[in-house]
Coordinates of N, CA and C and ligand atoms in Angstrom, one line a residue:
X184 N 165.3 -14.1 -7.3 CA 164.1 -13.9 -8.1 C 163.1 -15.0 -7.8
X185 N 161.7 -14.6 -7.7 CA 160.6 -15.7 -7.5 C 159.8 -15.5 -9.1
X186 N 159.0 -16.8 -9.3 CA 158.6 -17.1 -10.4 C 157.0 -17.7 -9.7
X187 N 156.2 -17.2 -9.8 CA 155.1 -17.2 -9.4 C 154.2 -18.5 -10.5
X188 N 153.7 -19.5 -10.1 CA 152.7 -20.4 -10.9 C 151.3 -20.8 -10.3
X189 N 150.5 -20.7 -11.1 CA 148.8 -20.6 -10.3 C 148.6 -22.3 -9.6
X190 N 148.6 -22.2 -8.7 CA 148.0 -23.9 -8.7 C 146.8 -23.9 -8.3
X191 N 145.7 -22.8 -7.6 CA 144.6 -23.3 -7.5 C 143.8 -21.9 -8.2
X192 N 143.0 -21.8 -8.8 CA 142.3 -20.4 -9.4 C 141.6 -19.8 -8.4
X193 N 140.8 -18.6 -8.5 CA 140.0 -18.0 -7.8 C 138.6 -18.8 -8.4
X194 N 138.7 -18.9 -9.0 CA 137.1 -19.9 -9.5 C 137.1 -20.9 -8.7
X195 N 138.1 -21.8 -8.7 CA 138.2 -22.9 -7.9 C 137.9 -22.9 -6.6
X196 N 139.0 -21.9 -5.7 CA 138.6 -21.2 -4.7 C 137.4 -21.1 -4.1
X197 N 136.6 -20.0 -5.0 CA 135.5 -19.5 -4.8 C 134.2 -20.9 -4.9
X198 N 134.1 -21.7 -5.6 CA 133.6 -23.2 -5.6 C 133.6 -23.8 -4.3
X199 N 134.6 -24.2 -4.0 CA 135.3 -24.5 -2.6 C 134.6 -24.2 -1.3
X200 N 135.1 -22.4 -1.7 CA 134.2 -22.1 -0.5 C 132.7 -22.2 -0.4
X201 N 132.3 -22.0 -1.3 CA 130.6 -22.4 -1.3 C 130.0 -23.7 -0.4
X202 N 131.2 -24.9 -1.3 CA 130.6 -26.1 -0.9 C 131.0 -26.0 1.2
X203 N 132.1 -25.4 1.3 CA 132.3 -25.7 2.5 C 131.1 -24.8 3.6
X204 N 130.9 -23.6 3.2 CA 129.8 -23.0 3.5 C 128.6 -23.9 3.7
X205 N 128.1 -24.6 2.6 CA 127.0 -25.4 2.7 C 127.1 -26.6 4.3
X206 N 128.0 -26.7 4.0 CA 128.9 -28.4 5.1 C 128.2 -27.5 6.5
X207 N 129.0 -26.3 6.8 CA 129.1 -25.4 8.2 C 127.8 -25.2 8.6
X208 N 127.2 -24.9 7.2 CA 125.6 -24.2 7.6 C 125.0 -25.1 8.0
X209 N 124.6 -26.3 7.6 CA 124.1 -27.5 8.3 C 124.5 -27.8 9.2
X210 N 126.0 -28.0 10.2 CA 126.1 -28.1 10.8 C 126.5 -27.5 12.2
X211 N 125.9 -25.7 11.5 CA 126.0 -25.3 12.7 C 124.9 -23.8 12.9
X212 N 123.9 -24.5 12.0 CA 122.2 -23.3 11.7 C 122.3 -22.8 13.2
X213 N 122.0 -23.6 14.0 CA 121.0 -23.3 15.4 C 122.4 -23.1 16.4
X214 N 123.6 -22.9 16.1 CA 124.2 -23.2 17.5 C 124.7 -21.5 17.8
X215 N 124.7 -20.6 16.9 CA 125.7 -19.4 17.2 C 127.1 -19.6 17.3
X216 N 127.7 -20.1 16.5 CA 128.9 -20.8 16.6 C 130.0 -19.0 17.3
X217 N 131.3 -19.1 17.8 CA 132.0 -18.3 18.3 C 133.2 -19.1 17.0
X218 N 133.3 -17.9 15.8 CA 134.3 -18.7 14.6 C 135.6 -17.7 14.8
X219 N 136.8 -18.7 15.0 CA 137.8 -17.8 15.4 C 139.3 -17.8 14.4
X220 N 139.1 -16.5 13.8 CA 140.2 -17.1 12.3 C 141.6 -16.5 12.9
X221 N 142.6 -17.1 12.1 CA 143.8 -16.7 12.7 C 144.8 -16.1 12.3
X222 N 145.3 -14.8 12.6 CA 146.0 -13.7 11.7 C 147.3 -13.7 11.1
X223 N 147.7 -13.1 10.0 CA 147.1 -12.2 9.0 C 146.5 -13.4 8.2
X224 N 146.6 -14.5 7.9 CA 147.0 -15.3 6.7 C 145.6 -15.5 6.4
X225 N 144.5 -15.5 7.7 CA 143.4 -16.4 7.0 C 142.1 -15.4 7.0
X226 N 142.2 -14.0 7.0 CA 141.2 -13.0 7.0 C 140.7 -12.9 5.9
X227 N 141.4 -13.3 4.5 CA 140.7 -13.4 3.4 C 139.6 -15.0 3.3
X228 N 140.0 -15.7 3.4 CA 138.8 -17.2 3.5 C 137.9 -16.8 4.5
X229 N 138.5 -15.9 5.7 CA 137.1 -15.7 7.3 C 136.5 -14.8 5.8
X230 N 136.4 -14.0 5.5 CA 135.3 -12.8 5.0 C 135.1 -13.7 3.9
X231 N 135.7 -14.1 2.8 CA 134.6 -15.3 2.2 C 133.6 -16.1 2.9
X232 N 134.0 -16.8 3.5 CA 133.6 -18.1 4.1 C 132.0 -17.3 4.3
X233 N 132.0 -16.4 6.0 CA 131.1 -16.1 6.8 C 130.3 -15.3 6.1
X234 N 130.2 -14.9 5.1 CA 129.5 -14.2 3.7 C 128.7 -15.1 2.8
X235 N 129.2 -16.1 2.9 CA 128.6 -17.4 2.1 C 127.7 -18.4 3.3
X236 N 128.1 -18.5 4.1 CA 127.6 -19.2 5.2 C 126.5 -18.7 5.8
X237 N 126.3 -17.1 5.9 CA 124.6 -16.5 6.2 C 124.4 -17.5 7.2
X238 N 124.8 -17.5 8.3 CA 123.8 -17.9 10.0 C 124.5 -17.1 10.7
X239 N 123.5 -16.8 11.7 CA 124.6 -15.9 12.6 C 125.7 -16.6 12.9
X240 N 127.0 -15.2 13.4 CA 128.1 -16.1 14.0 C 128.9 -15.0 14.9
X241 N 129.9 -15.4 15.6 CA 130.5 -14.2 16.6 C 131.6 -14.6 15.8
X242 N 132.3 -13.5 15.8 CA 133.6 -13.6 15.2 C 134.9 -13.1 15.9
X243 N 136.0 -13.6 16.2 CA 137.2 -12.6 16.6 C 138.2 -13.2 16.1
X244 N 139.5 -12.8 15.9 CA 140.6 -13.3 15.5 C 141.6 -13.2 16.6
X245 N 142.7 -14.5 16.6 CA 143.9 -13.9 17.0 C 145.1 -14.2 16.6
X246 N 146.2 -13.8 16.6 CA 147.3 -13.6 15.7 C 148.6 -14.6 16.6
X247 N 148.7 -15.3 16.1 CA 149.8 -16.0 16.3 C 151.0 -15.7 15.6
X248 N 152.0 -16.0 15.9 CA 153.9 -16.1 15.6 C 154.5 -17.3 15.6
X249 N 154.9 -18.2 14.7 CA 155.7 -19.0 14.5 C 156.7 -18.6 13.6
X250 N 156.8 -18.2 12.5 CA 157.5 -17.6 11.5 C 158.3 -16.7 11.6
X251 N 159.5 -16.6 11.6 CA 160.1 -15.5 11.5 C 160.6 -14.7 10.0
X252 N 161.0 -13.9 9.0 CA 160.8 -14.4 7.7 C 161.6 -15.3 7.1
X253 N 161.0 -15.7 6.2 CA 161.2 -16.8 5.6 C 160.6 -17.9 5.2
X254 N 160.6 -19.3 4.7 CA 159.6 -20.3 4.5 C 159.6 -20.9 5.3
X255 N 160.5 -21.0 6.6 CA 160.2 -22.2 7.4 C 159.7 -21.9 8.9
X256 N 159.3 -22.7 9.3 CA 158.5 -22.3 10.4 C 159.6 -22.1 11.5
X257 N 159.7 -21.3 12.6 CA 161.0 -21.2 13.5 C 160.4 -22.4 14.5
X258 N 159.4 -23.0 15.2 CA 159.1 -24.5 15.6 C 158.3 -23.7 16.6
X259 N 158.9 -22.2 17.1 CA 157.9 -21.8 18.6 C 156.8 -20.7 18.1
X260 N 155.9 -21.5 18.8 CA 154.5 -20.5 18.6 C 154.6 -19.1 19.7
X261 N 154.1 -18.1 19.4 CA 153.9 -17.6 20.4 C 152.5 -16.8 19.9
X262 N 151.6 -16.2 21.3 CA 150.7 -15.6 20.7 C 150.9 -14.0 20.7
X263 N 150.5 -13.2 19.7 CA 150.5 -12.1 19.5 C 149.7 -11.5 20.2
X264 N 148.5 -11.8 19.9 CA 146.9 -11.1 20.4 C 146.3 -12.4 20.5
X265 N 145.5 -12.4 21.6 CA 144.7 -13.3 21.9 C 143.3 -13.0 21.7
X266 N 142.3 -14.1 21.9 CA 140.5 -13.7 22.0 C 140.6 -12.5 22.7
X267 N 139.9 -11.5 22.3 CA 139.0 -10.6 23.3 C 138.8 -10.7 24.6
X268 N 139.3 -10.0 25.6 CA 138.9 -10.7 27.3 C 137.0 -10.7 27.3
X269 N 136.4 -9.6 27.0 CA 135.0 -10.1 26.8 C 134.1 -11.5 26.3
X270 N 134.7 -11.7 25.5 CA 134.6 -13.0 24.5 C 135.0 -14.6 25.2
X271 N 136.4 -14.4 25.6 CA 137.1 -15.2 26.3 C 136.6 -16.2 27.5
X272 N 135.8 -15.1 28.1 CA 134.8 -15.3 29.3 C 133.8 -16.1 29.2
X273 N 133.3 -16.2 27.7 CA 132.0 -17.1 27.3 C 132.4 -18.4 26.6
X274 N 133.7 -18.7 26.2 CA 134.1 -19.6 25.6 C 133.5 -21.5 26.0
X275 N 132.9 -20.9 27.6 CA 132.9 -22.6 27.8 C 131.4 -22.6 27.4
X276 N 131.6 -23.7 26.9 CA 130.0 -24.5 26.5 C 129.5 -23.7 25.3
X277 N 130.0 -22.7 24.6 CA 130.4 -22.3 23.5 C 130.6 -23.0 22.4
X278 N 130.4 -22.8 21.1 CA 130.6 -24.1 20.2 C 131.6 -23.3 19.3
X279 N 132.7 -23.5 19.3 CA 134.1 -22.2 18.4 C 134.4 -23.2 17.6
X280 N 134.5 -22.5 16.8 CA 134.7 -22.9 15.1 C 136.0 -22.4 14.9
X281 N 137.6 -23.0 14.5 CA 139.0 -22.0 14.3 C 139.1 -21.8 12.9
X282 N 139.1 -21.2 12.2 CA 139.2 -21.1 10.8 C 140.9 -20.9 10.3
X283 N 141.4 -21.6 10.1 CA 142.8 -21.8 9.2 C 143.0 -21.6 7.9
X284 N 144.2 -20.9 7.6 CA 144.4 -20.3 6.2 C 145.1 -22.0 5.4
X285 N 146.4 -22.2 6.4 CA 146.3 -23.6 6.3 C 147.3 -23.9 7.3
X286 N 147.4 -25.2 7.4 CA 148.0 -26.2 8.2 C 149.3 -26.7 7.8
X287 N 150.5 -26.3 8.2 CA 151.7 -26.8 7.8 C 152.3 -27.9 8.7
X288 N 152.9 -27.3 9.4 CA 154.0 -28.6 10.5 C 152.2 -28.6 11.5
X289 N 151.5 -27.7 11.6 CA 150.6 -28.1 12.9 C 151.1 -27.6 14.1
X290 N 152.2 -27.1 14.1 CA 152.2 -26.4 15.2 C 151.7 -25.3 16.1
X291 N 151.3 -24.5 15.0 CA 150.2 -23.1 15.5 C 148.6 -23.4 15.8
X292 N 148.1 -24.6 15.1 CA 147.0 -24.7 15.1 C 146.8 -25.5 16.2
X293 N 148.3 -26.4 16.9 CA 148.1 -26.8 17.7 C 148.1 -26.8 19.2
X294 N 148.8 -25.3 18.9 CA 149.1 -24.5 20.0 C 147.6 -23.4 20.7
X295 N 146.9 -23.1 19.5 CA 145.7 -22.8 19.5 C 144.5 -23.2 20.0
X296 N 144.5 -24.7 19.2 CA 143.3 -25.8 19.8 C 143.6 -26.2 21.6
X297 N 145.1 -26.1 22.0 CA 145.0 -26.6 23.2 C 144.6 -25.2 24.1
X298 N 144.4 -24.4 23.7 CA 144.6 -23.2 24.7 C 143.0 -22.9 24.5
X299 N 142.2 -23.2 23.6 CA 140.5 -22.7 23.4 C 140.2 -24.1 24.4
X300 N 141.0 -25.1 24.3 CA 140.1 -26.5 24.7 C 140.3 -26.4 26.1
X301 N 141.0 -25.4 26.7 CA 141.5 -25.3 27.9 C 140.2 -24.8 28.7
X302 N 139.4 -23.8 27.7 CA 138.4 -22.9 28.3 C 137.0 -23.9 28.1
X303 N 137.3 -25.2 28.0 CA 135.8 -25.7 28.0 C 134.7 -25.9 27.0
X304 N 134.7 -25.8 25.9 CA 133.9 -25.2 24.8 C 133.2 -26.5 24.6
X305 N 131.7 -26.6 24.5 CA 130.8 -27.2 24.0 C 131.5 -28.1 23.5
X306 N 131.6 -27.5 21.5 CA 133.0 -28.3 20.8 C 134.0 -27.3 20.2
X307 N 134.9 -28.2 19.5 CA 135.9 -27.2 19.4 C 136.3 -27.5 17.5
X308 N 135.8 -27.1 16.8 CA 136.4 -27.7 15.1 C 137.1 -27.2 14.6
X309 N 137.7 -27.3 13.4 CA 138.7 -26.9 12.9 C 138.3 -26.8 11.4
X310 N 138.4 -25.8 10.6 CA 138.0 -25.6 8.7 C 139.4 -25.1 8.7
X311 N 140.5 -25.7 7.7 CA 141.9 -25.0 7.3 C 140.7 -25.0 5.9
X312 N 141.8 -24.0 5.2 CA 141.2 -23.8 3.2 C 142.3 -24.3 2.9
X313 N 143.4 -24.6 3.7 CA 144.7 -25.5 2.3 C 145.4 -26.3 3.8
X314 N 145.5 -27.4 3.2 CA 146.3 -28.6 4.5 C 147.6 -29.0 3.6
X315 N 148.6 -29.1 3.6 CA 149.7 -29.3 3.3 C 149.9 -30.5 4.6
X316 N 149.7 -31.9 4.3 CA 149.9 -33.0 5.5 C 151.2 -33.8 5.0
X317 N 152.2 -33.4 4.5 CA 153.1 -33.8 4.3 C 153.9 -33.3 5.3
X318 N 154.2 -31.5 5.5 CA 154.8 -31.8 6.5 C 154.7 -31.8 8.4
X319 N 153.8 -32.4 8.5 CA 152.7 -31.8 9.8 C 154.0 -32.5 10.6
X320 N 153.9 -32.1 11.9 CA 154.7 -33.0 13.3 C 154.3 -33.0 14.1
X321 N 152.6 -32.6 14.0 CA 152.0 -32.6 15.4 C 150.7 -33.2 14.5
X322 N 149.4 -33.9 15.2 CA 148.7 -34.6 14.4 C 147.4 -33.4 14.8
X323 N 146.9 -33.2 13.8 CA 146.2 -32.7 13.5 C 144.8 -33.0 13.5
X324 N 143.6 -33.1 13.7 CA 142.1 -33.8 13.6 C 141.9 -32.5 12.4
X325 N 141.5 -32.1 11.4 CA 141.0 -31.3 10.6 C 139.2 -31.7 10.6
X326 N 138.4 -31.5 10.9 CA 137.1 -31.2 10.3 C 136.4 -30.6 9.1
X327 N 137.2 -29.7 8.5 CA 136.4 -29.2 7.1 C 138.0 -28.7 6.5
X328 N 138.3 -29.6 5.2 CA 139.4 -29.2 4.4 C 138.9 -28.6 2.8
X329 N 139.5 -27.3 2.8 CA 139.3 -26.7 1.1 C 140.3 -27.9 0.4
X330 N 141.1 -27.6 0.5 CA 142.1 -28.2 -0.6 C 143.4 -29.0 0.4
X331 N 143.9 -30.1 -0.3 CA 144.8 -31.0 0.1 C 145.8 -30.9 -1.1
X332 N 147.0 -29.7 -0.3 CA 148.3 -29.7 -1.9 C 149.2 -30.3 -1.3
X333 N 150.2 -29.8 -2.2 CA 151.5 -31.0 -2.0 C 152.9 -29.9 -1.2
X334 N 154.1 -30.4 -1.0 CA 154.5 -29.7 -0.2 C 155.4 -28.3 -1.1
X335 N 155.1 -27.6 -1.1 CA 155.6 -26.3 -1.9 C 154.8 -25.2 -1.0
X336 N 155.8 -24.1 -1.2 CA 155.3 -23.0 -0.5 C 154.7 -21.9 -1.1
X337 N 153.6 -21.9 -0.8 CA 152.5 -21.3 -1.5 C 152.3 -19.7 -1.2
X338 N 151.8 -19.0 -1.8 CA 151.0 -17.6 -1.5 C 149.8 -17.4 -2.2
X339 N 149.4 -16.1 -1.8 CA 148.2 -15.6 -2.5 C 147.1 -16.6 -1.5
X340 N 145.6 -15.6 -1.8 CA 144.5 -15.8 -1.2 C 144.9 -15.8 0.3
X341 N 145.6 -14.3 0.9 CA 146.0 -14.1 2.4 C 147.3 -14.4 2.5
X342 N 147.7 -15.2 1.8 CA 149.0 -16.2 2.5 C 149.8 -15.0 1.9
X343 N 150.9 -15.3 2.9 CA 152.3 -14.3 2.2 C 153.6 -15.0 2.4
X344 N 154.9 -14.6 1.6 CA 156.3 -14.4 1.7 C 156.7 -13.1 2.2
X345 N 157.2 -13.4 3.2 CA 157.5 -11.8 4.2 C 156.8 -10.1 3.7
X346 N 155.1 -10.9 3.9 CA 154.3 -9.6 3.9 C 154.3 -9.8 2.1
X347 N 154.5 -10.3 1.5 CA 154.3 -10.0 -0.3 C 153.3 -10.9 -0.5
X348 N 152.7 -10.7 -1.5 CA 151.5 -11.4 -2.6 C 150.3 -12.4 -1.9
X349 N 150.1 -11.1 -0.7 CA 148.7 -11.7 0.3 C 147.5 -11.2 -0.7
X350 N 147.6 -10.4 -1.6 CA 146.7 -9.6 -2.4 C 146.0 -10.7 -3.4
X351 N 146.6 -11.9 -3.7 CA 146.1 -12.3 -5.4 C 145.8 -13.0 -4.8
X352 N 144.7 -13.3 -5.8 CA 142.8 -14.0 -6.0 C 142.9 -15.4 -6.1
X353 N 144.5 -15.7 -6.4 CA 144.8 -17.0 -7.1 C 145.5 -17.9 -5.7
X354 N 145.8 -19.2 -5.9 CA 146.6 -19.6 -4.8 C 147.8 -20.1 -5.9
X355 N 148.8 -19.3 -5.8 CA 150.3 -19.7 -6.4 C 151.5 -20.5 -5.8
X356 N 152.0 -21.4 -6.8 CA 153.4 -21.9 -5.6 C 154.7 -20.8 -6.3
X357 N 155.2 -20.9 -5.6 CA 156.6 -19.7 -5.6 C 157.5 -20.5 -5.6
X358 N 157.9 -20.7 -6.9 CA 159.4 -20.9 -7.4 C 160.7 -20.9 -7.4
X359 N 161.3 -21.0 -7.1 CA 162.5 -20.4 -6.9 C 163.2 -19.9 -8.4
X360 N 164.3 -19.0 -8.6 CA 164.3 -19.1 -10.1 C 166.1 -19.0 -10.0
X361 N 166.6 -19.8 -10.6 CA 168.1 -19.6 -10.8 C 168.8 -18.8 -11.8
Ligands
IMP279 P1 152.4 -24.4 10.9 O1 152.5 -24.0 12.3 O2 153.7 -24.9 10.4 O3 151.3 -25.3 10.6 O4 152.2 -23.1 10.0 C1 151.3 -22.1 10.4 C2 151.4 -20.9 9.6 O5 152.6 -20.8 8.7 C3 150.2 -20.8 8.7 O6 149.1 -20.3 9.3 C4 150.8 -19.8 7.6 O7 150.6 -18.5 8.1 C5 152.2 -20.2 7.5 N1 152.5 -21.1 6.4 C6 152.7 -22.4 6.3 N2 152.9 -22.8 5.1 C7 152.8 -21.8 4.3 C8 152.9 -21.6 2.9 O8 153.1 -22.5 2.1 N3 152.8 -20.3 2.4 C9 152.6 -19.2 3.3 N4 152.5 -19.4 4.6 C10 152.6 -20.6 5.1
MG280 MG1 147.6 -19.2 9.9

């Protein structure tokens, strides 16, 4: 049995994202940024975020695999779906923005950053909405962080436990219950 507890609200959330929208839009009005979020976990912060942010932007996702179910990460990335072959082609001198639901060991995101940096890109940044840097094993550069929690395994706002409670507004830690 899981025991669900709120740790960050949708208010809070929703706050969050504004301010980080603000941060992006300044810093990236004039460039057409290529913002590339990463699947399933972070499609709900992409459709916040780039709704709040109003500048143009090119958007594509792609889906990575570390997880097998369960809470812990299995350590190998693999990619699912990659950029768009169309898209892919324009990446150099391109300014791509990765959008992160969040950042755990760093392994996925690191596996990601080296394979966009591979194609040449203007620059290359990074916005996670939740960094958990307690348990990282790979070092991470973050450029735009929502929130900094602590180590518990969280859901809601996208995030899931094998496919459950990607739906809630809230960001919850999952309990165990004896
Ligand atoms: P990392 O490679 O360990 O940094 O983790 C990458 C992915 O694991 C994230 O994009 C999430 O999809 C998932 N993940 C890590 N921590 C959590 C959590 O607390 N709840 C739900 N998913 C998580
Ligand atoms: Mg992710």
């Amino acid at each position: 049995m899981n025991k669900l507890k709120v740790l960050i609200t949708k208010e809070e959330i929703e706050r969050k994202v504004a301010e980080l929208a603000d941060e992006l839009r300044r810093d990236y009005q004039d460039k057409h940024p290529l913002v590339i979020g990463t699947l399933k976990g972070s499609f709900v912060f992409m459709s916040d975020l780039i709704r709040k942010l109003d500048i143009p932007v090119e958007i594509d996702f792609v889906r990575l695999s570390s997880y097998g179910a369960g809470k812990e990460t299995s350590g190998r990335v693999k990619q699912v779906h990659g950029v768009k072959a169309s898209i892919k082609g324009r990446i150099k001198g391109r300014h791509v923005l990765v959008i992160e639901d969040i950042v755990d060991s760093g392994l996925t995101t690191r596996f990601l950053l080296d394979r966009l940096g591979r194609r040449k890109p203007a620059s290359l940044k990074l916005c996670t909405m939740f960094d958990k840097p307690s348990r990282r094993v790979v070092e991470i550069p973050i450029d735009y962080v929502g929130f900094t929690i602590p180590d518990a395994f969280v859901v809601g706002y996208g995030l899931d436990l094998d496919e459950k409670f990607r739906y809630l507004p809230d960001l919850c830690v999952l309990e165990d219950q004896e």
